[in-house]
Every structure is written in C-alpha cells, then in structure tokens.
Short mmCIF file of C-alpha atoms and ligand atoms in Angstrom, two decimals:
data_model
loop_
_atom_site.label_atom_id
_atom_site.label_comp_id
_atom_site.label_asym_id
_atom_site.label_seq_id
_atom_site.Cartn_x
_atom_site.Cartn_y
_atom_site.Cartn_z
CA MET A 3 14.83 26.22 1.69
CA HIS A 4 15.42 22.59 2.72
CA GLN A 5 11.84 22.35 4.03
CA LEU A 6 10.33 22.84 0.57
CA THR A 7 8.41 20.05 -1.11
CA LEU A 8 8.83 19.26 -4.81
CA ALA A 9 5.59 21.15 -5.55
CA GLU A 10 6.83 24.21 -3.64
CA ILE A 11 10.22 24.01 -5.33
CA ALA A 12 8.56 23.98 -8.75
CA ARG A 13 6.59 27.13 -7.83
CA GLY A 14 9.66 28.83 -6.33
CA LEU A 15 11.72 28.12 -9.46
CA ALA A 16 8.90 29.27 -11.76
CA ASP A 17 8.52 32.51 -9.73
CA LYS A 18 12.31 33.02 -9.79
CA LYS A 19 12.46 33.10 -5.96
CA PHE A 20 15.66 31.03 -6.19
CA SER A 21 17.58 29.09 -8.81
CA SER A 22 18.11 25.36 -8.98
CA GLU A 23 21.83 25.99 -8.52
CA GLU A 24 21.23 27.92 -5.27
CA LEU A 25 18.92 25.23 -3.95
CA THR A 26 21.34 22.46 -4.94
CA LYS A 27 24.19 24.17 -3.09
CA VAL A 28 22.07 24.53 0.06
CA LEU A 29 21.10 20.86 0.00
CA LEU A 30 24.62 19.60 -0.76
CA ALA A 31 25.92 21.62 2.22
CA ARG A 32 23.16 20.19 4.38
CA ILE A 33 24.02 16.64 3.36
CA THR A 34 27.70 17.20 4.15
CA GLN A 35 26.81 18.66 7.53
CA LEU A 36 24.08 16.25 8.68
CA ASP A 37 24.47 12.95 6.86
CA PRO A 38 27.35 11.66 9.01
CA GLN A 39 24.69 11.07 11.71
CA LEU A 40 22.46 9.11 9.35
CA ASN A 41 24.71 7.39 6.77
CA SER A 42 21.95 7.74 4.18
CA PHE A 43 24.23 8.30 1.16
CA ILE A 44 26.71 5.87 -0.38
CA SER A 45 27.92 8.36 -3.00
CA LEU A 46 27.50 12.11 -3.41
CA THR A 47 27.54 13.41 -6.97
CA GLU A 48 28.25 17.11 -6.37
CA GLU A 49 29.78 17.88 -9.76
CA LEU A 50 27.00 16.22 -11.71
CA ALA A 51 24.39 17.92 -9.50
CA LEU A 52 25.77 21.41 -10.08
CA GLU A 53 26.07 20.75 -13.82
CA GLN A 54 22.45 19.50 -14.00
CA ALA A 55 21.20 22.40 -11.84
CA LYS A 56 22.86 24.98 -14.08
CA ALA A 57 21.47 23.28 -17.17
CA ALA A 58 17.97 23.28 -15.63
CA ASP A 59 18.29 27.00 -14.84
CA VAL A 60 19.23 27.65 -18.47
CA ARG A 61 16.26 25.62 -19.69
CA ARG A 62 13.92 27.63 -17.45
CA ALA A 63 15.50 30.90 -18.59
CA ASN A 64 14.74 29.77 -22.15
CA GLY A 65 11.07 29.45 -21.31
CA GLU A 66 10.81 25.75 -20.51
CA SER A 67 8.76 24.66 -17.52
CA GLY A 68 7.97 21.39 -15.81
CA ALA A 69 7.37 20.20 -12.27
CA LEU A 70 10.71 18.38 -12.16
CA LEU A 71 12.84 20.91 -14.03
CA GLY A 72 15.60 21.78 -11.53
CA ALA A 73 14.28 19.53 -8.75
CA PRO A 74 16.98 17.92 -6.59
CA ILE A 75 16.58 14.20 -5.95
CA ALA A 76 18.71 11.12 -5.25
CA HIS A 77 18.59 7.58 -6.55
CA LYS A 78 18.61 4.39 -4.55
CA ASP A 79 21.98 2.84 -5.29
CA LEU A 80 20.56 0.02 -7.39
CA PHE A 81 19.53 2.25 -10.28
CA CYS A 82 22.41 2.18 -12.76
CA THR A 83 24.02 5.59 -13.26
CA GLN A 84 26.47 5.92 -16.10
CA GLY A 85 30.07 6.38 -14.94
CA ILE A 86 28.99 6.54 -11.30
CA ARG A 87 29.38 3.77 -8.74
CA THR A 88 26.24 1.64 -8.53
CA SER A 89 26.91 -0.56 -5.51
CA CYS A 90 23.57 -2.10 -4.59
CA GLY A 91 24.79 -1.75 -1.00
CA SER A 92 27.26 -4.58 -1.59
CA LYS A 93 30.99 -5.09 -1.47
CA MET A 94 30.41 -7.16 -4.61
CA LEU A 95 29.69 -4.00 -6.61
CA ASP A 96 31.78 -1.47 -4.67
CA ASN A 97 34.01 -1.08 -7.73
CA PHE A 98 31.18 -1.15 -10.30
CA LYS A 99 30.59 1.94 -12.40
CA ALA A 100 27.52 1.37 -14.52
CA PRO A 101 28.10 1.72 -18.29
CA TYR A 102 24.61 3.16 -18.84
CA ASP A 103 21.72 4.89 -17.06
CA ALA A 104 18.64 2.98 -15.89
CA THR A 105 15.48 4.05 -17.73
CA VAL A 106 14.18 5.66 -14.51
CA VAL A 107 17.41 7.67 -14.23
CA SER A 108 17.42 8.82 -17.85
CA LYS A 109 13.71 9.68 -17.83
CA LEU A 110 14.08 11.77 -14.68
CA ALA A 111 17.23 13.43 -16.00
CA ALA A 112 15.40 14.35 -19.20
CA ALA A 113 12.63 15.88 -17.07
CA GLY A 114 15.32 18.09 -15.53
CA THR A 115 15.99 16.53 -12.12
CA VAL A 116 19.27 17.16 -10.34
CA THR A 117 20.97 14.03 -8.93
CA LEU A 118 22.55 14.81 -5.56
CA GLY A 119 23.81 11.27 -5.03
CA LYS A 120 23.12 7.58 -4.56
CA THR A 121 21.42 6.43 -1.38
CA ASN A 122 22.27 3.64 1.01
CA MET A 123 20.23 0.45 0.97
CA ASP A 124 20.13 -3.10 2.26
CA GLU A 125 22.55 -5.29 0.32
CA PHE A 126 20.86 -6.23 -2.97
CA ALA A 127 17.62 -4.81 -1.46
CA MET A 128 17.33 -7.74 0.95
CA GLY A 129 16.13 -6.55 4.31
CA SER A 130 13.68 -4.43 6.26
CA ALA A 131 16.05 -2.41 8.41
CA ASN A 132 18.87 -1.16 6.18
CA GLU A 133 21.33 -2.98 8.40
CA SER A 134 22.61 -5.43 5.78
CA SER A 135 24.35 -2.72 3.73
CA TRP A 136 28.09 -3.22 3.27
CA TYR A 137 28.35 0.56 3.82
CA GLY A 138 26.91 0.31 7.32
CA ALA A 139 23.47 0.75 8.82
CA VAL A 140 21.33 3.82 8.17
CA LYS A 141 19.87 5.60 11.23
CA ASN A 142 16.30 6.80 11.60
CA PRO A 143 16.21 10.62 11.91
CA TRP A 144 13.26 10.31 14.34
CA ASN A 145 15.46 8.42 16.75
CA LEU A 146 19.06 7.69 15.85
CA GLU A 147 19.01 4.45 17.86
CA HIS A 148 16.30 3.01 15.63
CA VAL A 149 16.33 1.61 12.10
CA PRO A 150 14.80 3.64 9.23
CA GLY A 151 13.28 0.54 7.64
CA GLY A 152 14.55 -1.08 4.49
CA SER A 153 15.60 -1.81 1.95
CA SER A 154 15.25 1.81 0.75
CA GLY A 155 16.36 3.11 4.16
CA GLY A 156 18.87 5.62 2.77
CA SER A 157 16.33 7.29 0.49
CA ALA A 158 13.81 7.39 3.36
CA ALA A 159 16.16 8.74 6.04
CA ALA A 160 17.52 11.42 3.70
CA VAL A 161 14.07 12.68 2.67
CA ALA A 162 12.71 12.52 6.23
CA ALA A 163 15.70 14.53 7.50
CA ARG A 164 15.03 17.19 4.86
CA LEU A 165 18.35 16.57 3.13
CA LEU A 166 16.35 16.61 -0.10
CA PRO A 167 12.67 16.66 -1.07
CA ALA A 168 12.26 13.24 -2.68
CA ALA A 169 14.12 10.15 -3.87
CA THR A 170 13.67 7.05 -5.96
CA ALA A 171 13.28 3.70 -4.26
CA THR A 172 12.24 0.12 -5.04
CA ASP A 173 9.78 -2.28 -3.46
CA THR A 174 10.04 -6.06 -3.76
CA GLY A 175 8.17 -6.91 -0.58
CA GLY A 176 7.62 -3.51 1.03
CA SER A 177 10.86 -1.58 0.64
CA ILE A 178 9.18 1.68 -0.34
CA ARG A 179 6.13 1.51 1.93
CA GLN A 180 7.79 0.17 5.09
CA PRO A 181 10.62 2.76 5.28
CA ALA A 182 8.03 5.42 4.42
CA ALA A 183 6.00 4.27 7.45
CA PHE A 184 9.08 4.20 9.70
CA THR A 185 10.22 7.73 8.78
CA ASN A 186 6.91 9.61 8.35
CA LEU A 187 6.99 9.75 4.55
CA THR A 188 4.60 9.00 1.72
CA GLY A 189 5.80 6.18 -0.52
CA LEU A 190 4.21 4.53 -3.51
CA LYS A 191 4.86 1.10 -4.98
CA PRO A 192 3.31 1.19 -8.46
CA THR A 193 1.58 -1.66 -10.29
CA TYR A 194 4.09 -4.24 -11.53
CA GLY A 195 5.03 -3.10 -15.04
CA ARG A 196 4.15 0.58 -14.54
CA VAL A 197 7.77 1.69 -14.05
CA SER A 198 10.61 0.27 -16.14
CA ARG A 199 12.99 -2.12 -14.41
CA TRP A 200 15.65 -1.69 -17.10
CA GLY A 201 18.93 -0.82 -15.39
CA MET A 202 17.47 -1.46 -11.95
CA ILE A 203 19.63 -4.21 -10.47
CA ALA A 204 17.37 -7.20 -9.99
CA TYR A 205 16.59 -8.83 -6.67
CA ALA A 206 13.39 -10.79 -7.48
CA SER A 207 12.35 -9.87 -11.00
CA SER A 208 8.68 -10.82 -10.74
CA LEU A 209 8.22 -8.68 -7.62
CA ASP A 210 10.60 -5.68 -7.99
CA GLN A 211 9.09 -2.31 -8.82
CA GLY A 212 10.54 1.19 -8.63
CA GLY A 213 8.62 4.13 -7.20
CA PRO A 214 8.79 7.47 -5.39
CA LEU A 215 9.51 8.33 -1.74
CA ALA A 216 8.56 11.85 -0.71
CA ARG A 217 6.90 13.77 2.09
CA THR A 218 3.51 14.24 0.44
CA ALA A 219 1.20 12.42 -1.94
CA GLU A 220 1.39 15.44 -4.23
CA ASP A 221 5.17 15.02 -4.49
CA CYS A 222 4.81 11.28 -5.11
CA ALA A 223 2.49 12.17 -7.99
CA ILE A 224 5.08 14.54 -9.43
CA LEU A 225 7.96 12.08 -9.14
CA LEU A 226 5.93 9.09 -10.38
CA GLN A 227 4.94 11.12 -13.44
CA GLY A 228 8.62 11.34 -14.34
CA MET A 229 9.30 7.63 -13.71
CA ALA A 230 6.28 5.83 -15.17
CA GLY A 231 5.66 4.66 -18.71
CA PHE A 232 6.28 1.96 -21.27
CA ASP A 233 9.85 0.95 -21.98
CA PRO A 234 10.62 -1.36 -24.91
CA ASN A 235 13.82 -2.37 -23.07
CA ASP A 236 11.81 -4.03 -20.29
CA SER A 237 9.70 -6.95 -21.51
CA THR A 238 7.52 -6.73 -18.38
CA SER A 239 6.84 -3.02 -18.83
CA ILE A 240 3.23 -2.35 -19.77
CA ASP A 241 2.13 -0.27 -22.70
CA GLU A 242 -0.66 1.63 -20.96
CA PRO A 243 -1.06 5.40 -21.08
CA VAL A 244 0.20 7.24 -17.98
CA PRO A 245 -2.51 9.49 -16.53
CA ASP A 246 -1.81 13.01 -15.28
CA TYR A 247 -1.37 12.14 -11.61
CA ALA A 248 -1.26 15.72 -10.29
CA ALA A 249 -4.50 16.55 -12.10
CA GLY A 250 -6.25 13.66 -10.35
CA LEU A 251 -5.40 14.66 -6.78
CA ASN A 252 -8.51 16.68 -6.08
CA GLY A 253 -11.23 14.13 -6.77
CA SER A 254 -13.92 13.92 -4.07
CA LEU A 255 -13.91 10.91 -1.75
CA GLN A 256 -17.70 10.99 -1.45
CA GLY A 257 -18.94 7.42 -1.68
CA LEU A 258 -15.44 5.91 -1.95
CA ARG A 259 -15.70 2.32 -0.74
CA ILE A 260 -12.84 1.42 1.58
CA GLY A 261 -12.32 -2.23 2.46
CA VAL A 262 -10.73 -3.04 5.81
CA PRO A 263 -9.58 -6.68 5.96
CA LYS A 264 -10.43 -8.34 9.26
CA GLU A 265 -7.23 -10.41 9.07
CA TYR A 266 -5.19 -7.20 9.42
CA PHE A 267 -6.19 -6.69 13.04
CA GLY A 268 -5.18 -10.03 14.54
CA ALA A 269 -2.52 -10.78 17.14
CA GLY A 270 0.86 -9.34 16.26
CA LEU A 271 -0.39 -5.83 15.51
CA ASP A 272 0.71 -3.25 18.08
CA PRO A 273 -2.62 -2.07 19.58
CA ARG A 274 -1.43 1.54 19.50
CA ILE A 275 -0.97 1.23 15.73
CA ALA A 276 -4.44 -0.33 15.47
CA ASP A 277 -5.84 2.79 17.21
CA LEU A 278 -4.08 5.14 14.81
CA ILE A 279 -5.42 3.19 11.84
CA GLN A 280 -8.94 3.54 13.28
CA ASN A 281 -8.36 7.31 13.53
CA SER A 282 -7.33 7.49 9.88
CA ILE A 283 -10.46 5.53 8.94
CA LYS A 284 -12.59 8.09 10.83
CA GLU A 285 -10.81 10.92 9.04
CA LEU A 286 -11.62 9.37 5.64
CA GLN A 287 -15.22 8.75 6.70
CA LYS A 288 -15.53 12.48 7.40
CA LEU A 289 -14.48 13.04 3.81
CA GLY A 290 -17.31 10.85 2.56
CA ALA A 291 -15.75 7.39 2.38
CA VAL A 292 -17.80 4.33 3.25
CA ILE A 293 -16.15 1.54 5.24
CA LYS A 294 -16.73 -2.13 4.62
CA GLU A 295 -15.18 -5.10 6.40
CA ILE A 296 -13.61 -7.54 3.94
CA SER A 297 -11.59 -10.74 4.15
CA LEU A 298 -8.26 -11.77 2.62
CA PRO A 299 -8.28 -15.40 3.80
CA ASN A 300 -4.94 -16.43 2.28
CA MET A 301 -2.92 -13.61 3.80
CA GLN A 302 -1.47 -15.96 6.43
CA HIS A 303 0.33 -17.93 3.69
CA ALA A 304 1.90 -14.91 2.02
CA ILE A 305 5.11 -14.63 4.06
CA PRO A 306 6.20 -18.25 3.59
CA ALA A 307 5.35 -18.05 -0.13
CA TYR A 308 7.26 -14.78 -0.58
CA TYR A 309 10.31 -16.08 1.30
CA VAL A 310 10.49 -18.98 -1.16
CA ILE A 311 9.79 -17.05 -4.37
CA ALA A 312 11.99 -14.01 -3.67
CA PRO A 313 15.10 -16.01 -2.69
CA ALA A 314 14.51 -18.41 -5.61
CA GLU A 315 14.56 -15.53 -8.09
CA ALA A 316 17.46 -13.91 -6.24
CA SER A 317 19.55 -17.07 -6.43
CA SER A 318 19.14 -17.00 -10.19
CA ASN A 319 19.61 -13.22 -10.62
CA LEU A 320 22.71 -13.11 -8.45
CA SER A 321 24.46 -15.95 -10.27
CA ARG A 322 25.84 -13.33 -12.67
CA PHE A 323 28.12 -11.99 -9.93
CA ASP A 324 30.81 -14.61 -10.35
CA GLY A 325 34.05 -12.67 -10.18
CA VAL A 326 34.51 -12.98 -13.95
CA ARG A 327 32.54 -10.27 -15.70
CA PHE A 328 32.11 -7.49 -13.19
CA GLY A 329 32.20 -6.80 -9.50
CA HIS A 330 34.49 -8.16 -6.83
CA ARG A 331 37.15 -10.69 -7.80
CA CYS A 332 39.21 -12.53 -5.18
CA GLU A 333 43.02 -12.33 -5.13
CA ASP A 334 45.06 -15.07 -6.81
CA PRO A 335 42.40 -17.65 -7.63
CA LYS A 336 43.81 -21.17 -7.87
CA ASN A 337 41.30 -22.34 -10.44
CA LEU A 338 37.85 -21.44 -11.78
CA GLU A 339 35.97 -23.01 -8.89
CA ASP A 340 38.15 -21.20 -6.36
CA LEU A 341 37.50 -17.94 -8.25
CA TYR A 342 33.74 -18.39 -8.05
CA LYS A 343 33.73 -19.54 -4.45
CA ARG A 344 35.98 -16.93 -2.96
CA SER A 345 34.73 -14.01 -5.09
CA ARG A 346 31.14 -14.73 -4.05
CA GLY A 347 32.07 -15.65 -0.48
CA GLU A 348 33.96 -12.38 -0.03
CA GLY A 349 31.65 -10.16 -2.08
CA PHE A 350 28.27 -11.12 -0.61
CA GLY A 351 27.27 -10.49 2.99
CA PRO A 352 25.54 -13.07 5.23
CA GLU A 353 21.91 -12.15 4.42
CA VAL A 354 22.55 -12.37 0.67
CA GLN A 355 24.33 -15.70 1.07
CA ARG A 356 21.45 -17.03 3.18
CA ARG A 357 18.91 -16.09 0.50
CA ILE A 358 20.98 -17.59 -2.31
CA MET A 359 21.18 -20.85 -0.40
CA VAL A 360 17.46 -20.91 0.44
CA GLY A 361 16.58 -20.05 -3.16
CA ALA A 362 18.89 -22.61 -4.75
CA TYR A 363 17.51 -25.25 -2.38
CA ALA A 364 13.87 -24.43 -3.17
CA LEU A 365 14.60 -24.66 -6.91
CA SER A 366 16.63 -27.86 -6.80
CA ALA A 367 15.37 -31.13 -8.28
CA GLY A 368 13.22 -32.94 -5.76
CA TYR A 369 12.31 -29.79 -3.82
CA TYR A 370 10.96 -27.64 -6.64
CA ASP A 371 7.46 -29.14 -6.43
CA ALA A 372 7.37 -29.09 -2.65
CA TYR A 373 8.44 -25.46 -2.24
CA TYR A 374 8.66 -23.30 -5.35
CA LEU A 375 5.61 -24.68 -7.15
CA LYS A 376 3.53 -24.60 -3.98
CA ALA A 377 4.58 -21.02 -3.33
CA GLN A 378 3.49 -20.06 -6.84
CA LYS A 379 0.08 -21.61 -6.19
CA ILE A 380 -0.26 -19.60 -2.98
CA ARG A 381 0.68 -16.53 -4.96
CA ARG A 382 -2.33 -17.10 -7.21
CA LEU A 383 -4.60 -17.56 -4.18
CA VAL A 384 -3.38 -14.26 -2.72
CA LYS A 385 -4.12 -12.54 -6.01
CA ASN A 386 -7.58 -14.11 -6.19
CA ASP A 387 -8.36 -12.81 -2.68
CA PHE A 388 -7.62 -9.28 -3.88
CA MET A 389 -9.62 -9.68 -7.08
CA ALA A 390 -12.63 -10.79 -5.05
CA ALA A 391 -12.20 -7.89 -2.61
CA PHE A 392 -11.93 -5.31 -5.39
CA ASN A 393 -15.30 -6.45 -6.71
CA GLU A 394 -16.75 -4.89 -3.57
CA VAL A 395 -14.46 -2.00 -2.66
CA ASP A 396 -12.39 0.73 -4.36
CA ILE A 397 -9.40 0.62 -2.07
CA ILE A 398 -8.15 -1.53 0.80
CA LEU A 399 -6.83 0.13 3.97
CA GLY A 400 -4.76 -1.15 6.87
CA PRO A 401 -1.51 -0.71 8.75
CA THR A 402 1.74 -0.66 6.75
CA THR A 403 3.66 -2.44 9.50
CA PRO A 404 2.71 -4.36 12.65
CA ASN A 405 5.22 -2.42 14.79
CA PRO A 406 7.04 0.90 14.68
CA ALA A 407 10.76 1.05 13.81
CA TRP A 408 12.77 -1.27 16.02
CA LYS A 409 16.13 -0.58 17.65
CA LEU A 410 19.27 -1.04 15.60
CA GLY A 411 20.49 -4.60 16.03
CA ALA A 412 17.27 -5.82 17.68
CA LYS A 413 16.48 -8.42 15.01
CA ASN A 414 19.98 -9.18 13.75
CA SER A 415 20.22 -12.63 15.29
CA ASP A 416 16.75 -13.68 14.15
CA PRO A 417 16.13 -13.18 10.42
CA VAL A 418 12.68 -14.76 10.59
CA ALA A 419 11.57 -12.14 13.15
CA ALA A 420 12.44 -9.48 10.58
CA TYR A 421 10.67 -11.38 7.77
CA LEU A 422 7.46 -11.43 9.82
CA GLU A 423 7.42 -7.61 9.89
CA ASP A 424 6.62 -7.67 6.14
CA VAL A 425 3.20 -9.22 6.70
CA TYR A 426 1.14 -6.28 5.42
CA THR A 427 3.28 -5.24 2.47
CA ILE A 428 4.34 -8.37 0.60
CA THR A 429 0.86 -9.40 -0.57
CA ALA A 430 0.74 -6.42 -2.94
CA ASN A 431 4.00 -7.57 -4.56
CA LEU A 432 2.81 -11.15 -4.88
CA ALA A 433 -0.32 -9.87 -6.64
CA GLY A 434 1.47 -7.06 -8.55
CA LEU A 435 -0.88 -4.41 -7.14
CA PRO A 436 -0.10 -0.76 -6.38
CA GLY A 437 0.23 0.27 -2.73
CA LEU A 438 0.92 3.47 -0.84
CA SER A 439 1.96 4.25 2.73
CA MET A 440 1.24 7.62 4.30
CA PRO A 441 1.84 9.10 7.77
CA ALA A 442 -0.89 8.32 10.32
CA GLY A 443 0.54 9.37 13.70
CA PHE A 444 3.21 8.43 16.23
CA VAL A 445 3.90 5.76 18.83
CA ASP A 446 6.62 6.58 21.40
CA GLY A 447 7.84 9.37 19.11
CA LEU A 448 8.20 7.00 16.15
CA PRO A 449 6.10 7.41 12.98
CA VAL A 450 3.34 5.02 11.97
CA GLY A 451 2.05 4.47 8.43
CA VAL A 452 -1.34 3.60 7.03
CA GLN A 453 -1.33 1.53 3.84
CA LEU A 454 -3.73 1.87 0.93
CA LEU A 455 -3.98 -0.74 -1.86
CA ALA A 456 -5.81 -0.32 -5.16
CA PRO A 457 -6.62 -2.36 -8.29
CA TYR A 458 -4.08 -2.56 -11.11
CA PHE A 459 -3.03 0.80 -12.57
CA GLN A 460 -5.05 2.78 -10.02
CA GLU A 461 -2.01 4.66 -8.66
CA GLY A 462 -4.00 7.82 -9.30
CA ARG A 463 -6.74 6.68 -6.92
CA LEU A 464 -4.18 6.01 -4.16
CA LEU A 465 -2.61 9.43 -4.66
CA ASN A 466 -6.01 11.11 -4.71
CA VAL A 467 -7.08 9.51 -1.41
CA ALA A 468 -3.74 10.23 0.23
CA HIS A 469 -3.74 13.85 -0.95
CA GLN A 470 -7.24 14.48 0.36
CA TYR A 471 -6.27 12.88 3.68
CA GLN A 472 -3.18 15.10 3.84
CA LEU A 473 -5.26 18.22 3.21
CA HIS A 474 -7.12 17.40 6.42
CA THR A 475 -4.34 16.02 8.64
CA ASP A 476 -0.88 17.30 9.49
CA TRP A 477 1.06 14.14 10.42
CA HIS A 478 3.05 14.36 7.17
CA THR A 479 4.25 17.90 8.01
CA ARG A 480 5.99 16.85 11.26
CA THR A 481 9.76 17.21 11.16
CA PRO A 482 12.22 15.13 13.23
CA THR A 483 14.01 17.21 15.89
CA GLY A 484 17.56 18.08 14.97
CA PHE A 485 16.78 18.13 11.26
N1 LIG B 509 11.94 -7.13 3.51
C1 LIG B 509 11.70 -7.77 2.26
C2 LIG B 509 12.87 -8.63 1.89
O1 LIG B 509 13.87 -8.56 2.55
C3 LIG B 509 11.42 -6.77 1.19
C4 LIG B 509 12.60 -6.11 0.61
C5 LIG B 509 12.28 -5.26 -0.58
O2 LIG B 509 11.13 -4.87 -0.80
N2 LIG B 509 13.30 -4.97 -1.37
O3 LIG B 509 12.81 -9.37 0.95
#
C-alpha cells in the first residue's frame, strides 16, 4: 500500500479497496519502523492523523469525493500547525506551538488530507543539504551516507522512501527542486504569489514560495490544486483563477518550443549529468518538442545577488526571535541586551547566525548601495533575461543541480561551496517564475533531476510536460533499495 501514488490512493479510496484509516495506520507503522535511518520527521502527529483519516472516511461514506479526501501527507516544519510544534528546524522554536494553521495547512485539511507529521528541514530553510537542522541531518534513502538535499530534505527523504505519497515543501532558492533532484522526486516551485505564504515562517519573503513534493507530476498537480489560490491574508498572494491542473496533464507536446540555455552547460556541470539532460531532451523531441538554444547572459551574477538579498531579508525577518515574545529564552538574563544576545546566540545555529550577520551588513548605512541595491539591480537583469527568452520559447530546460547529492559533511567547512550548488535553481526565485524538477536518471546510483522553467502562472504547462515525459520514461518509478 505504501507504494501508491496520490492518484492511485484516490482511486483506491473511491473504489473502497481500503479506507483512509487503514492506509494511515500502514504508513504510520512504516514511519516508526524506517524513519530512524533517515531522520526525516521532527514530529509525528498520530492522533491527529487517525482523527482526520476517520473523518475523511465518513465524508466519503456520505458521498463526498475529491482527489485529496483521505490522502496522507506531511508538512514541512515551517508551516504553522495549530497546537502542534512548528520548529522551523531550529532550537529557537523547539518550544513553539503555533496558535493557528497556515493557509496551506487549512486549505489542505479542508480538502480532506491526513497530516502524518512535520518534516525535518534546514534551520529556517537555510541550506542545501538538510544538515543545518537542530534536529540532526536527514539521510538520503538512495544512499544513507549522502545528503537528501535541502532545505526541504525531510519531506523529500520521506516521500522518496515511500513513507508517504507526498508532502508540502518551500523553495526560496531551490529547496523544493534540489531535494527532488537528489531523491528522484518531482517537485514544483510555483510562481511567486500563487500559493499563500500566510503562516509559512519567513526566510526571505520576496523569494519564498510553498509547493508540492511527490513522486509524479500527476501527484504534484493534485497537491498543488489543494494549495494554490488567492489569500486575502497574504498581501503578495495573487488574485488569479487556479486552473484545473489534472485536466491539463494530457496536452500534446507537438511543436512545444524548449529553450536550452548555453550558459547551463559550462564548466562546473558534472558531464554525466549533462549526458542525462541530453537524453531527456531527446525524449521530449520524440514527443514533438522543438529545441532551441537560448542565452541567459546574467546567470553568472545570480548567486552573489541571491546571497545578498536572501540574507538581507532573513536578517530582518528573524529579528522577531528575540527571546521576548516567543521561542527560546535564555536563563537568568542580566538585562535586556543580555536577554537578546544570549537568547539569539543560543537559539540560532551557526548558518543562521552567519546569514543574519551578512544580511545586516549588506543593509547597513554605507554598504546598502554597494551590496543590497546592486543585488536588486542584478535581480532585474536576471528577470529581463527570462522575459526575453520566453518571447522565443515556451519552456526552458536544463539540469536542476550541477552535481548529484554529496556525502554528509562534505561541504560543512565551506559554506560558499554549498551556495554554488544552487546555480540552476535560484534564478527562478529571483525572477518569481515557476520551476519543476523531475527524475532524469542516475549517476553512481544517485538520482539526477532535469529542471523545467515556464512563464508566470504556467505551472500547468510544466506539469503537462513532466507528465508526458513520465508516461514515456520510468526513472520516476525507481525505488531506493531497502525502502
Ligand atoms: N540553498 C538556498 C539557501 O540556502 C536555498 C534554500 C531554500 O530554497 N530555502 O538559501
């Protein structure tokens, strides 16, 4: 039963092959048995899950239907869940029980999902390896000595290991697409504003976006359907109708214009990944797509710009964790300054402290123009590159990551080496565009992802292309040994 996708679960529940309660019990037992190897969950919510599963079974018995009614999922532990610890992977929030549900959580609950628990993540979503979590590193089910990617590494490892069919995640600079690539999943970062950020603990507000992680494009369509839509509580949420994503999966790819940026294939890309990307291009050509070489000339400036903007916003967002209102408070503060200093010094880990310092520096008087303002100008250039490219092509295709998942600890002493791994993903966040990663093969037994980018609000196009690709390839069906 644990091998079922969301789409298969919906059919099984509709045909009364099993109940949501039965399925939930199987998955909870599987998590208890297998997760100690992976560390993908921070909290399990067994009681809530069984309650929601029973309620979904009652709703189905009363004639209700719906692709998510009775579907077990988990939430990345930065989505606020009422009365349940919402830690953000940090000691700072280890004692924090959210007083309300994030919009994503309440929308999915209303659609009938069953919350199995909260998944592990890099502290405050800062990282690409899920090693900065206060709750310990997450392991990649494809090779337990390797990282699962980050910052949504817990959601990715759990879904890849078949502990559950799908999970929510967030992507500020790649944290849905990169762990999807590292664990053989399909992950979608929607257009900025497509999914409400209300109740999603902020890292870098102008870049953060929630989205689905699942094994197939079809399942991403189902989960995104439950997450997307206008929310008056989020001033950056966009009041655009949400299309029926599942209905759009079967469009023909005949004549689809795919742009392949020449800058994507420079030094730094593992040549074995380059080969797999070429194979995926051939596969899409067989389905009728037309390939065109394009250029994104400002791509080389994206990493430095992102690593100024994201820390700058983080330094502001994280100032609320001061030991006064919520979160960790130090013992016996001598005065207010001591309270701030020690609460933050004890509550935040080294990567978070590093980013706060970089961000505060870049925003300070005298440096603002030199760093922050310049980074914002680069951001506009990156966006303009995409706008020009999308005048000529329908989607852009390339690798999701330059290398496969690295060994645990391999980049711990060199944060910049880890930052450089984000080269293909962060441009979409800077521009606010939707992006998807899907399985494209293996290198040394480790999964490789191919990334697709589309114009604003064309999530449906990404899902359509990925679904058609998955009808003709079987990379996404491979299961890690031992799971
Ligand atoms: N690796 C990037 C960072 O650390 C992206 C993280 C994310 O998307 N949350 O900022």
